Amino acid sequence: LAVMQGRTRHPVGVRPGWVARAVCKLFNRFSSVATACAMQCLVDVSGAVRVLLAAVAAVLARVVGARGVFYRLAGEQANLIDDVSGTLPPYDQFITLGPTKVQQTVDAVQA
């Protein structure tokens, strides 16, 4: 659905800012937001302040053993973004954001 909605971005067209470059280093290399370009896409959707605060909270939560805090605080799209390694061809060279207006799309298809 996200691809049909045009919610893909090629990494060449993404200019990661300092928030994206710093925060992406907190994730293991297999995470969907482990690259600066994918993290920048999240910053573009959720906002730099929200992503930065979510990262700080996640680091603090990790100290006490809590996991997944970043994804809960950074916004819905944090869970839905697929980086280039998580997407099927021919979109395996693109970052795919999550779909929007899912229920409206379902209703339109059912009608």
CSV table of C-alpha atoms in Angstrom, one decimal:
chain,number,residue,atom,x,y,z
A,1,LEU,CA,0.0,0.0,0.0
A,2,ALA,CA,2.8,2.4,0.9
A,3,VAL,CA,4.4,1.8,-2.5
A,4,MET,CA,1.1,2.4,-4.3
A,5,GLN,CA,0.8,5.7,-2.3
A,6,GLY,CA,4.2,6.8,-3.5
A,7,ARG,CA,5.8,6.7,-0.1
A,8,THR,CA,9.2,5.7,-1.3
A,9,ARG,CA,12.4,7.7,-1.2
A,10,HIS,CA,15.7,6.9,-2.9
A,11,PRO,CA,18.6,7.4,-0.5
A,12,VAL,CA,20.4,9.6,-3.1
A,13,GLY,CA,17.7,12.2,-2.7
A,14,VAL,CA,17.9,12.2,1.2
A,15,ARG,CA,20.2,14.6,2.9
A,16,PRO,CA,20.7,13.4,6.5
A,17,GLY,CA,21.0,16.1,9.2
A,18,TRP,CA,23.0,15.8,12.4
A,19,VAL,CA,20.1,14.4,14.3
A,20,ALA,CA,19.7,11.5,11.9
A,21,ARG,CA,23.4,10.9,11.7
A,22,ALA,CA,23.7,10.8,15.5
A,23,VAL,CA,20.6,8.8,16.4
A,24,CYS,CA,21.0,6.1,13.7
A,25,LYS,CA,24.3,5.0,15.4
A,26,LEU,CA,22.3,3.8,18.4
A,27,PHE,CA,20.7,1.0,16.4
A,28,ASN,CA,22.1,-2.4,15.4
A,29,ARG,CA,22.9,-2.6,11.7
A,30,PHE,CA,19.9,-4.7,10.9
A,31,SER,CA,17.4,-2.2,12.2
A,32,SER,CA,15.1,-0.4,9.7
A,33,VAL,CA,16.3,3.0,10.9
A,34,ALA,CA,20.0,2.1,11.2
A,35,THR,CA,21.1,4.2,8.3
A,36,ALA,CA,21.3,8.0,8.4
A,37,CYS,CA,19.0,8.2,5.3
A,38,ALA,CA,16.3,6.0,6.8
A,39,MET,CA,16.5,8.0,10.1
A,40,GLN,CA,16.3,11.2,8.2
A,41,CYS,CA,13.1,10.0,6.6
A,42,LEU,CA,11.7,9.4,10.1
A,43,VAL,CA,12.9,12.9,11.2
A,44,ASP,CA,11.1,14.4,8.2
A,45,VAL,CA,7.9,12.7,9.2
A,46,SER,CA,8.0,12.8,13.0
A,47,GLY,CA,10.2,15.9,13.6
A,48,ALA,CA,13.8,16.3,14.8
A,49,VAL,CA,12.8,17.1,18.4
A,50,ARG,CA,10.6,14.1,18.8
A,51,VAL,CA,13.2,11.7,17.3
A,52,LEU,CA,16.0,13.2,19.5
A,53,LEU,CA,13.9,13.0,22.7
A,54,ALA,CA,12.8,9.5,21.8
A,55,ALA,CA,16.5,8.5,21.4
A,56,VAL,CA,17.5,10.1,24.8
A,57,ALA,CA,14.6,8.3,26.5
A,58,ALA,CA,15.5,5.0,24.8
A,59,VAL,CA,19.1,5.3,26.0
A,60,LEU,CA,17.9,6.0,29.6
A,61,ALA,CA,15.4,3.1,29.4
A,62,ARG,CA,18.1,0.7,28.2
A,63,VAL,CA,20.0,1.4,31.4
A,64,VAL,CA,17.2,-0.1,33.4
A,65,GLY,CA,16.5,-2.9,30.9
A,66,ALA,CA,13.5,-1.5,29.0
A,67,ARG,CA,13.6,-2.2,25.2
A,68,GLY,CA,11.6,-0.7,22.3
A,69,VAL,CA,11.1,2.7,23.9
A,70,PHE,CA,12.4,4.6,20.9
A,71,TYR,CA,9.8,3.0,18.6
A,72,ARG,CA,7.0,3.7,21.0
A,73,LEU,CA,8.0,7.4,21.4
A,74,ALA,CA,9.3,8.3,17.9
A,75,GLY,CA,5.9,8.0,16.3
A,76,GLU,CA,3.9,5.5,14.3
A,77,GLN,CA,6.2,5.7,11.2
A,78,ALA,CA,9.2,4.5,13.3
A,79,ASN,CA,7.7,1.1,13.3
A,80,LEU,CA,6.7,1.2,9.6
A,81,ILE,CA,9.8,2.4,7.8
A,82,ASP,CA,11.6,-0.2,5.7
A,83,ASP,CA,15.2,0.6,4.8
A,84,VAL,CA,16.7,-0.6,1.5
A,85,SER,CA,17.6,-4.0,3.0
A,86,GLY,CA,14.0,-4.6,4.1
A,87,THR,CA,12.2,-4.0,0.8
A,88,LEU,CA,11.5,-6.4,-2.1
A,89,PRO,CA,12.6,-5.7,-5.7
A,90,PRO,CA,12.3,-3.4,-7.5
A,91,TYR,CA,12.0,-1.2,-4.4
A,92,ASP,CA,15.1,-2.8,-2.7
A,93,GLN,CA,17.0,0.4,-3.5
A,94,PHE,CA,14.4,2.7,-1.8
A,95,ILE,CA,13.4,3.6,1.7
A,96,THR,CA,9.7,2.9,2.1
A,97,LEU,CA,7.8,4.8,4.6
A,98,GLY,CA,4.6,3.3,6.1
A,99,PRO,CA,1.3,3.8,4.5
A,100,THR,CA,-1.1,6.6,5.5
A,101,LYS,CA,-4.9,6.7,5.5
A,102,VAL,CA,-5.1,2.9,5.6
A,103,GLN,CA,-8.8,2.6,6.6
A,104,GLN,CA,-9.8,5.1,3.9
A,105,THR,CA,-8.0,3.0,1.3
A,106,VAL,CA,-9.7,-0.2,2.6
A,107,ASP,CA,-13.1,1.5,2.5
A,108,ALA,CA,-12.5,2.8,-1.1
A,109,VAL,CA,-11.4,-0.7,-2.3
A,110,GLN,CA,-14.4,-2.4,-0.7
A,111,ALA,CA,-16.9,0.1,-2.2
